[in-house]
Tab-separated table of N, CA and C and ligand atoms in Angstrom:
chain	number	residue	atom	x	y	z
A	1	MET	N	0.870	-1.241	-0.003
A	1	MET	CA	0.004	-0.010	-0.010
A	1	MET	C	0.866	1.236	0.001
A	2	VAL	N	0.730	2.047	-1.054
A	2	VAL	CA	1.471	3.311	-1.100
A	2	VAL	C	0.506	4.435	-0.767
A	3	ASP	N	0.899	5.233	0.218
A	3	ASP	CA	-0.021	6.220	0.799
A	3	ASP	C	-0.692	7.148	-0.151
A	4	ASP	N	0.037	7.701	-1.102
A	4	ASP	CA	-0.550	8.685	-2.016
A	4	ASP	C	-1.011	8.071	-3.344
A	5	CYS	N	-1.253	6.769	-3.361
A	5	CYS	CA	-1.618	6.087	-4.597
A	5	CYS	C	-3.133	5.848	-4.614
A	6	ILE	N	-3.801	6.439	-5.602
A	6	ILE	CA	-5.273	6.355	-5.672
A	6	ILE	C	-5.766	4.899	-5.881
A	7	PHE	N	-5.007	4.110	-6.646
A	7	PHE	CA	-5.470	2.721	-6.895
A	7	PHE	C	-5.195	1.869	-5.640
A	8	CYS	N	-4.153	2.131	-4.879
A	8	CYS	CA	-3.934	1.432	-3.606
A	8	CYS	C	-5.127	1.739	-2.660
A	9	LYS	N	-5.595	2.994	-2.697
A	9	LYS	CA	-6.751	3.374	-1.856
A	9	LYS	C	-8.025	2.665	-2.313
A	10	ILE	N	-8.203	2.529	-3.612
A	10	ILE	CA	-9.370	1.805	-4.104
A	10	ILE	C	-9.290	0.338	-3.657
A	11	ILE	N	-8.092	-0.253	-3.797
A	11	ILE	CA	-7.921	-1.677	-3.407
A	11	ILE	C	-8.176	-1.856	-1.907
A	12	ALA	N	-7.769	-0.878	-1.113
A	12	ALA	CA	-7.971	-0.954	0.344
A	12	ALA	C	-9.436	-0.661	0.732
A	13	GLY	N	-10.208	-0.161	-0.235
A	13	GLY	CA	-11.613	0.161	0.056
A	13	GLY	C	-11.791	1.556	0.646
A	14	ASP	N	-10.729	2.346	0.634
A	14	ASP	CA	-10.821	3.721	1.197
A	14	ASP	C	-11.487	4.690	0.227
A	15	ILE	N	-11.468	4.304	-1.100
A	15	ILE	CA	-12.152	5.102	-2.119
A	15	ILE	C	-13.090	4.139	-2.845
A	16	PRO	N	-14.335	4.567	-3.120
A	16	PRO	CA	-15.266	3.633	-3.772
A	16	PRO	C	-14.898	3.398	-5.232
A	17	SER	N	-15.282	2.254	-5.752
A	17	SER	CA	-15.083	1.961	-7.181
A	17	SER	C	-16.219	1.018	-7.618
A	18	SER	N	-16.415	0.975	-8.914
A	18	SER	CA	-17.439	0.079	-9.493
A	18	SER	C	-16.736	-1.212	-9.872
A	19	LYS	N	-16.660	-2.161	-8.907
A	19	LYS	CA	-15.899	-3.392	-9.111
A	19	LYS	C	-16.604	-4.364	-10.050
A	20	VAL	N	-15.830	-4.946	-10.933
A	20	VAL	CA	-16.388	-5.975	-11.828
A	20	VAL	C	-15.784	-7.335	-11.596
A	21	TYR	N	-14.608	-7.396	-10.948
A	21	TYR	CA	-13.975	-8.695	-10.694
A	21	TYR	C	-12.973	-8.466	-9.571
A	22	GLU	N	-12.867	-9.506	-8.690
A	22	GLU	CA	-11.848	-9.402	-7.627
A	22	GLU	C	-11.403	-10.821	-7.226
A	23	ASP	N	-10.095	-10.979	-7.046
A	23	ASP	CA	-9.592	-12.204	-6.413
A	23	ASP	C	-8.383	-11.796	-5.541
A	24	GLU	N	-7.599	-12.765	-5.116
A	24	GLU	CA	-6.496	-12.440	-4.180
A	24	GLU	C	-5.444	-11.521	-4.775
A	25	GLU	N	-5.258	-11.649	-6.089
A	25	GLU	CA	-4.152	-10.913	-6.736
A	25	GLU	C	-4.550	-9.623	-7.396
A	26	VAL	N	-5.802	-9.572	-7.851
A	26	VAL	CA	-6.201	-8.550	-8.844
A	26	VAL	C	-7.586	-7.973	-8.521
A	27	LEU	N	-7.726	-6.674	-8.835
A	27	LEU	CA	-9.059	-6.045	-8.757
A	27	LEU	C	-9.331	-5.412	-10.124
A	28	ALA	N	-10.535	-5.572	-10.626
A	28	ALA	CA	-10.942	-4.885	-11.866
A	28	ALA	C	-12.142	-4.024	-11.568
A	29	PHE	N	-12.135	-2.792	-12.042
A	29	PHE	CA	-13.251	-1.868	-11.800
A	29	PHE	C	-13.427	-0.951	-13.000
A	30	LEU	N	-14.598	-0.344	-13.116
A	30	LEU	CA	-14.848	0.531	-14.285
A	30	LEU	C	-14.010	1.792	-14.152
A	31	ASP	N	-13.393	2.217	-15.275
A	31	ASP	CA	-12.732	3.493	-15.316
A	31	ASP	C	-13.753	4.593	-15.038
A	32	ILE	N	-13.379	5.543	-14.195
A	32	ILE	CA	-14.298	6.604	-13.832
A	32	ILE	C	-14.643	7.494	-15.063
A	33	SER	N	-13.732	7.523	-16.025
A	33	SER	CA	-13.977	8.262	-17.270
A	33	SER	C	-14.084	7.260	-18.390
A	34	GLN	N	-15.312	6.894	-18.700
A	34	GLN	CA	-15.594	5.795	-19.671
A	34	GLN	C	-15.303	6.252	-21.103
A	35	VAL	N	-14.183	5.828	-21.629
A	35	VAL	CA	-13.875	6.133	-23.035
A	35	VAL	C	-14.964	5.564	-23.943
A	36	THR	N	-15.355	4.308	-23.636
A	36	THR	CA	-16.559	3.717	-24.218
A	36	THR	C	-17.260	2.962	-23.117
A	37	PRO	N	-18.550	2.671	-23.236
A	37	PRO	CA	-19.224	1.962	-22.162
A	37	PRO	C	-18.605	0.594	-21.860
A	38	GLY	N	-18.254	0.380	-20.606
A	38	GLY	CA	-17.609	-0.870	-20.212
A	38	GLY	C	-16.105	-0.752	-20.027
A	39	HIS	N	-15.556	0.446	-20.319
A	39	HIS	CA	-14.117	0.666	-20.106
A	39	HIS	C	-13.703	0.287	-18.692
A	40	THR	N	-12.817	-0.691	-18.593
A	40	THR	CA	-12.489	-1.329	-17.335
A	40	THR	C	-10.996	-1.291	-17.111
A	41	LEU	N	-10.581	-1.161	-15.867
A	41	LEU	CA	-9.163	-1.229	-15.487
A	41	LEU	C	-8.926	-2.495	-14.712
A	42	VAL	N	-7.875	-3.196	-15.081
A	42	VAL	CA	-7.467	-4.403	-14.328
A	42	VAL	C	-6.181	-4.064	-13.600
A	43	VAL	N	-6.169	-4.251	-12.270
A	43	VAL	CA	-5.076	-3.680	-11.448
A	43	VAL	C	-4.563	-4.771	-10.521
A	44	PRO	N	-3.234	-4.963	-10.466
A	44	PRO	CA	-2.705	-5.886	-9.462
A	44	PRO	C	-2.811	-5.277	-8.076
A	45	LYS	N	-3.112	-6.105	-7.072
A	45	LYS	CA	-3.277	-5.546	-5.730
A	45	LYS	C	-1.935	-5.108	-5.147
A	46	LYS	N	-0.867	-5.771	-5.569
A	46	LYS	CA	0.464	-5.361	-5.061
A	46	LYS	C	0.943	-4.169	-5.890
A	47	HIS	N	1.269	-3.080	-5.237
A	47	HIS	CA	1.632	-1.853	-5.922
A	47	HIS	C	2.927	-2.024	-6.742
A	48	ALA	N	2.871	-1.605	-7.994
A	48	ALA	CA	4.088	-1.450	-8.831
A	48	ALA	C	3.803	-0.234	-9.716
A	49	ARG	N	4.857	0.464	-10.082
A	49	ARG	CA	4.692	1.686	-10.855
A	49	ARG	C	4.012	1.473	-12.209
A	50	ASN	N	4.489	0.441	-12.887
A	50	ASN	CA	3.881	0.031	-14.169
A	50	ASN	C	4.440	-1.338	-14.526
A	51	LEU	N	4.061	-1.838	-15.694
A	51	LEU	CA	4.441	-3.205	-16.105
A	51	LEU	C	5.939	-3.359	-16.223
A	52	LEU	N	6.618	-2.296	-16.530
A	52	LEU	CA	8.085	-2.377	-16.731
A	52	LEU	C	8.749	-2.693	-15.398
A	53	GLU	N	8.080	-2.506	-14.272
A	53	GLU	CA	8.673	-2.779	-12.963
A	53	GLU	C	8.270	-4.149	-12.431
A	54	MET	N	7.450	-4.874	-13.173
A	54	MET	CA	6.908	-6.143	-12.661
A	54	MET	C	7.656	-7.332	-13.280
A	55	ASP	N	7.810	-8.386	-12.476
A	55	ASP	CA	8.489	-9.567	-13.047
A	55	ASP	C	7.487	-10.396	-13.879
A	56	GLU	N	8.007	-11.407	-14.533
A	56	GLU	CA	7.197	-12.156	-15.489
A	56	GLU	C	6.053	-12.901	-14.794
A	57	THR	N	6.318	-13.360	-13.586
A	57	THR	CA	5.259	-14.122	-12.870
A	57	THR	C	4.071	-13.219	-12.535
A	58	ALA	N	4.382	-12.044	-11.976
A	58	ALA	CA	3.327	-11.103	-11.636
A	58	ALA	C	2.576	-10.660	-12.891
A	59	THR	N	3.330	-10.442	-13.963
A	59	THR	CA	2.707	-10.008	-15.236
A	59	THR	C	1.827	-11.101	-15.801
A	60	ALA	N	2.283	-12.352	-15.720
A	60	ALA	CA	1.489	-13.465	-16.213
A	60	ALA	C	0.174	-13.594	-15.428
A	61	GLN	N	0.275	-13.426	-14.107
A	61	GLN	CA	-0.920	-13.488	-13.245
A	61	GLN	C	-1.899	-12.373	-13.645
A	62	LEU	N	-1.367	-11.195	-13.869
A	62	LEU	CA	-2.244	-10.048	-14.237
A	62	LEU	C	-2.920	-10.322	-15.552
A	63	PHE	N	-2.131	-10.777	-16.570
A	63	PHE	CA	-2.738	-10.933	-17.897
A	63	PHE	C	-3.668	-12.139	-17.982
A	64	ALA	N	-3.505	-13.097	-17.115
A	64	ALA	CA	-4.535	-14.199	-17.042
A	64	ALA	C	-5.884	-13.572	-16.650
A	65	ARG	N	-5.837	-12.611	-15.718
A	65	ARG	CA	-7.072	-11.941	-15.310
A	65	ARG	C	-7.578	-10.965	-16.364
A	66	VAL	N	-6.664	-10.348	-17.087
A	66	VAL	CA	-7.081	-9.459	-18.202
A	66	VAL	C	-7.910	-10.259	-19.202
A	67	SER	N	-7.438	-11.465	-19.530
A	67	SER	CA	-8.170	-12.311	-20.442
A	67	SER	C	-9.559	-12.651	-19.909
A	68	LYS	N	-9.612	-13.014	-18.660
A	68	LYS	CA	-10.892	-13.378	-18.016
A	68	LYS	C	-11.844	-12.199	-18.042
A	69	VAL	N	-11.381	-11.040	-17.591
A	69	VAL	CA	-12.235	-9.848	-17.453
A	69	VAL	C	-12.638	-9.352	-18.855
A	70	ALA	N	-11.734	-9.415	-19.821
A	70	ALA	CA	-12.062	-8.944	-21.188
A	70	ALA	C	-13.251	-9.757	-21.739
A	71	LYS	N	-13.226	-11.048	-21.487
A	71	LYS	CA	-14.327	-11.885	-21.977
A	71	LYS	C	-15.642	-11.589	-21.268
A	72	LYS	N	-15.528	-11.261	-19.961
A	72	LYS	CA	-16.765	-10.879	-19.237
A	72	LYS	C	-17.320	-9.548	-19.773
A	73	VAL	N	-16.398	-8.610	-20.031
A	73	VAL	CA	-16.836	-7.306	-20.551
A	73	VAL	C	-17.467	-7.508	-21.941
A	74	GLU	N	-16.843	-8.329	-22.753
A	74	GLU	CA	-17.370	-8.593	-24.096
A	74	GLU	C	-18.785	-9.189	-23.997
A	75	ALA	N	-18.942	-10.157	-23.113
A	75	ALA	CA	-20.284	-10.806	-22.976
A	75	ALA	C	-21.309	-9.785	-22.479
A	76	ALA	N	-20.877	-8.927	-21.579
A	76	ALA	CA	-21.852	-7.971	-20.963
A	76	ALA	C	-22.221	-6.857	-21.918
A	77	THR	N	-21.257	-6.430	-22.739
A	77	THR	CA	-21.480	-5.196	-23.531
A	77	THR	C	-21.869	-5.519	-24.989
A	78	GLN	N	-21.629	-6.789	-25.401
A	78	GLN	CA	-21.863	-7.122	-26.823
A	78	GLN	C	-21.006	-6.256	-27.725
A	79	ALA	N	-19.832	-5.839	-27.223
A	79	ALA	CA	-18.958	-5.046	-28.066
A	79	ALA	C	-18.525	-5.837	-29.287
A	80	LYS	N	-18.145	-5.082	-30.356
A	80	LYS	CA	-17.722	-5.760	-31.609
A	80	LYS	C	-16.224	-6.121	-31.560
A	81	GLY	N	-15.508	-5.493	-30.618
A	81	GLY	CA	-14.069	-5.772	-30.449
A	81	GLY	C	-13.585	-4.981	-29.273
A	82	MET	N	-12.275	-4.947	-29.047
A	82	MET	CA	-11.743	-4.106	-27.957
A	82	MET	C	-10.276	-3.794	-28.130
A	83	ASN	N	-9.852	-2.782	-27.454
A	83	ASN	CA	-8.435	-2.476	-27.352
A	83	ASN	C	-7.997	-2.759	-25.922
A	84	ILE	N	-6.816	-3.342	-25.780
A	84	ILE	CA	-6.247	-3.570	-24.428
A	84	ILE	C	-4.924	-2.821	-24.428
A	85	ILE	N	-4.823	-1.878	-23.472
A	85	ILE	CA	-3.693	-0.946	-23.454
A	85	ILE	C	-3.143	-0.804	-22.048
A	86	SER	N	-1.831	-0.726	-21.928
A	86	SER	CA	-1.253	-0.340	-20.647
A	86	SER	C	-0.187	0.706	-20.894
A	87	ASN	N	-0.434	1.907	-20.345
A	87	ASN	CA	0.476	3.019	-20.563
A	87	ASN	C	1.617	2.900	-19.523
A	88	MET	N	2.856	3.195	-19.987
A	88	MET	CA	3.993	3.140	-19.088
A	88	MET	C	4.796	4.426	-19.206
A	89	GLU	N	4.751	5.203	-18.103
A	89	GLU	CA	5.451	6.474	-17.996
A	89	GLU	C	4.687	7.581	-18.714
A	90	GLU	N	5.069	8.822	-18.318
A	90	GLU	CA	4.383	9.993	-18.822
A	90	GLU	C	4.334	10.065	-20.340
A	91	VAL	N	5.475	9.718	-20.951
A	91	VAL	CA	5.600	9.855	-22.424
A	91	VAL	C	4.493	9.044	-23.153
A	92	SER	N	3.999	8.003	-22.497
A	92	SER	CA	2.975	7.182	-23.131
A	92	SER	C	1.559	7.589	-22.725
A	93	GLY	N	1.463	8.524	-21.797
A	93	GLY	CA	0.148	8.931	-21.320
A	93	GLY	C	-0.213	8.388	-19.953
A	94	GLN	N	0.726	7.745	-19.278
A	94	GLN	CA	0.373	7.211	-17.956
A	94	GLN	C	0.163	8.362	-16.963
A	95	THR	N	-0.954	8.361	-16.273
A	95	THR	CA	-1.248	9.434	-15.295
A	95	THR	C	-1.400	8.871	-13.882
A	96	VAL	N	-1.756	7.592	-13.766
A	96	VAL	CA	-1.807	6.949	-12.433
A	96	VAL	C	-0.672	5.941	-12.372
A	97	PHE	N	0.204	6.130	-11.398
A	97	PHE	CA	1.429	5.332	-11.373
A	97	PHE	C	1.303	4.122	-10.462
A	98	HIS	N	0.284	3.357	-10.727
A	98	HIS	CA	0.064	2.012	-10.178
A	98	HIS	C	-0.369	1.203	-11.393
A	99	THR	N	0.332	0.123	-11.677
A	99	THR	CA	0.062	-0.670	-12.925
A	99	THR	C	-1.446	-0.872	-13.152
A	100	HIS	N	-1.866	-0.645	-14.364
A	100	HIS	CA	-3.235	-0.972	-14.723
A	100	HIS	C	-3.282	-1.251	-16.230
A	101	VAL	N	-4.219	-2.128	-16.570
A	101	VAL	CA	-4.444	-2.487	-17.981
A	101	VAL	C	-5.855	-2.015	-18.340
A	102	HIS	N	-5.947	-1.178	-19.352
A	102	HIS	CA	-7.248	-0.706	-19.838
A	102	HIS	C	-7.878	-1.747	-20.739
A	103	ILE	N	-9.115	-2.095	-20.487
A	103	ILE	CA	-9.926	-2.887	-21.421
A	103	ILE	C	-10.965	-1.933	-21.999
A	104	ILE	N	-10.872	-1.665	-23.273
A	104	ILE	CA	-11.758	-0.643	-23.891
A	104	ILE	C	-12.593	-1.325	-24.965
A	105	PRO	N	-13.864	-1.616	-24.634
A	105	PRO	CA	-14.702	-2.236	-25.671
A	105	PRO	C	-14.904	-1.285	-26.840
A	106	ARG	N	-14.974	-1.836	-28.041
A	106	ARG	CA	-15.168	-1.042	-29.220
A	106	ARG	C	-16.462	-1.369	-29.927
A	107	TYR	N	-17.206	-0.338	-30.270
A	107	TYR	CA	-18.498	-0.480	-30.887
A	107	TYR	C	-18.482	-0.018	-32.349
A	108	SER	N	-17.496	0.888	-32.641
A	108	SER	CA	-17.449	1.479	-33.972
A	108	SER	C	-16.051	2.080	-34.152
A	109	ASP	N	-15.628	2.270	-35.388
A	109	ASP	CA	-14.311	2.903	-35.591
A	109	ASP	C	-14.401	4.411	-35.364
A	110	GLN	N	-15.611	4.859	-35.002
A	110	GLN	CA	-15.802	6.273	-34.601
A	110	GLN	C	-15.811	6.478	-33.101
A	111	ASP	N	-15.542	5.400	-32.325
A	111	ASP	CA	-15.474	5.526	-30.854
A	111	ASP	C	-14.459	6.625	-30.503
A	112	GLU	N	-14.610	7.155	-29.258
A	112	GLU	CA	-13.723	8.287	-28.875
A	112	GLU	C	-12.377	7.761	-28.424
A	113	LEU	N	-11.731	6.957	-29.239
A	113	LEU	CA	-10.384	6.480	-28.904
A	113	LEU	C	-9.613	6.537	-30.202
A	114	ALA	N	-8.497	7.274	-30.191
A	114	ALA	CA	-7.702	7.386	-31.406
A	114	ALA	C	-6.317	6.821	-31.163
A	115	ILE	N	-6.054	5.729	-31.855
A	115	ILE	CA	-4.660	5.228	-31.798
A	115	ILE	C	-4.252	5.090	-33.274
A	116	SER	N	-3.187	5.783	-33.616
A	116	SER	CA	-2.832	5.698	-35.037
A	116	SER	C	-1.403	5.167	-35.211
A	117	PHE	N	-1.322	4.084	-35.950
A	117	PHE	CA	-0.001	3.527	-36.331
A	117	PHE	C	0.320	4.118	-37.667
A	118	THR	N	1.136	5.165	-37.660
A	118	THR	CA	1.499	5.796	-38.905
A	118	THR	C	2.339	4.838	-39.761
A	119	GLU	N	2.039	4.732	-41.028
A	119	GLU	CA	2.785	3.802	-41.859
A	119	GLU	C	4.149	4.346	-42.275
A	120	HIS	N	5.145	3.450	-42.271
A	120	HIS	CA	6.485	3.834	-42.713
A	120	HIS	C	6.995	2.797	-43.712
A	121	GLU	N	7.824	3.239	-44.668
A	121	GLU	CA	8.422	2.290	-45.580
A	121	GLU	C	9.433	1.420	-44.767
A	122	PRO	N	9.419	0.136	-44.926
A	122	PRO	CA	10.370	-0.679	-44.163
A	122	PRO	C	11.826	-0.495	-44.624
A	123	ASN	N	12.730	-0.383	-43.651
A	123	ASN	CA	14.149	-0.379	-43.972
A	123	ASN	C	14.717	-1.674	-43.340
A	124	PHE	N	14.923	-2.683	-44.201
A	124	PHE	CA	15.216	-4.020	-43.684
A	124	PHE	C	16.566	-4.083	-42.981
A	125	GLU	N	17.496	-3.238	-43.413
A	125	GLU	CA	18.794	-3.198	-42.735
A	125	GLU	C	18.646	-2.739	-41.292
A	126	GLN	N	17.899	-1.643	-41.140
A	126	GLN	CA	17.662	-1.124	-39.794
A	126	GLN	C	16.886	-2.104	-38.932
A	127	LEU	N	15.908	-2.759	-39.561
A	127	LEU	CA	15.123	-3.760	-38.787
A	127	LEU	C	16.018	-4.880	-38.257
A	128	ALA	N	16.951	-5.315	-39.103
A	128	ALA	CA	17.857	-6.401	-38.697
A	128	ALA	C	18.744	-5.968	-37.545
A	129	VAL	N	19.265	-4.733	-37.600
A	129	VAL	CA	20.155	-4.248	-36.560
A	129	VAL	C	19.376	-4.101	-35.246
A	130	LEU	N	18.172	-3.536	-35.360
A	130	LEU	CA	17.340	-3.310	-34.185
A	130	LEU	C	16.930	-4.611	-33.534
A	131	ALA	N	16.521	-5.586	-34.363
A	131	ALA	CA	16.115	-6.914	-33.863
A	131	ALA	C	17.267	-7.551	-33.106
A	132	GLU	N	18.482	-7.444	-33.648
A	132	GLU	CA	19.655	-8.040	-33.032
A	132	GLU	C	19.946	-7.379	-31.687
A	133	THR	N	19.788	-6.045	-31.660
A	133	THR	CA	20.026	-5.294	-30.387
A	133	THR	C	19.037	-5.692	-29.315
A	134	ILE	N	17.789	-5.823	-29.717
A	134	ILE	CA	16.755	-6.191	-28.713
A	134	ILE	C	17.011	-7.615	-28.270
A	135	LYS	N	17.329	-8.507	-29.209
A	135	LYS	CA	17.585	-9.928	-28.870
A	135	LYS	C	18.693	-10.027	-27.856
A	136	ASN	N	19.678	-9.173	-27.953
A	136	ASN	CA	20.864	-9.295	-27.084
A	136	ASN	C	20.753	-8.453	-25.816
A	137	SER	N	19.569	-7.819	-25.600
A	137	SER	CA	19.451	-6.940	-24.415
A	137	SER	C	18.918	-7.747	-23.193
B	1	LIG	P1	-3.562	6.167	-17.480
B	1	LIG	O1	-3.686	7.490	-18.184
B	1	LIG	O2	-3.286	5.007	-18.367
B	1	LIG	O3	-2.632	6.243	-16.278
B	1	LIG	O4	-5.020	5.837	-16.925
B	1	LIG	C1	-5.465	6.173	-15.654
B	1	LIG	C2	-6.956	5.969	-15.679
B	1	LIG	O5	-7.414	5.991	-14.341
B	1	LIG	C3	-7.741	7.099	-16.386
B	1	LIG	O6	-8.434	6.518	-17.495
B	1	LIG	C4	-8.693	7.619	-15.337
B	1	LIG	O7	-9.964	7.959	-15.815
B	1	LIG	C5	-8.743	6.475	-14.342
B	1	LIG	N1	-9.050	6.835	-12.972
B	1	LIG	C6	-8.491	7.814	-12.220
B	1	LIG	N2	-9.037	7.857	-11.004
B	1	LIG	C7	-9.993	6.887	-10.977
B	1	LIG	C8	-10.916	6.425	-10.000
B	1	LIG	N3	-10.974	6.986	-8.780
B	1	LIG	N4	-11.729	5.407	-10.292
B	1	LIG	C9	-11.665	4.841	-11.523
B	1	LIG	N5	-10.821	5.205	-12.503
B	1	LIG	C10	-10.018	6.227	-12.233
B	2	LIG	ZN1	-0.665	1.753	-5.650
């Protein structure tokens, strides 16, 4: 429990939330600002700043629950699809520094969520160098 962390306070029950799933490791609740109806956050109960700070076991536990909750949200909302996003650090848009995974049901390509993967011509030499660097890191 981190004193000034809003999600730790939600987990402790000090701040109310609209819970949709809970077990020993994880809590899932509706995002207070619904990007689309059913927008849900899946949060590990043990505080970590974001996924980059968590080990593989904790991450695997979290994503097992993301899968479970995503299917519950899909069944409840009849969404046509969804985006699953976890922001890490300010540069990516992270505003709450307790790991969370957004489940955002999608109803239309006009939903109020814009993620754009700008297209680039592939440079295969650069790709090979970058892949090697990542492989060896
Ligand atoms: P991010 O920008 O990825 O760090 O997302 C943080 C999310 O937490 C935002 O979508 C907020 O709307 C949501 N949020 C902040 N406070 C609360 C709260 N008290 N209950 C539910 N969701 C919250
Ligand atoms: Zn926390």
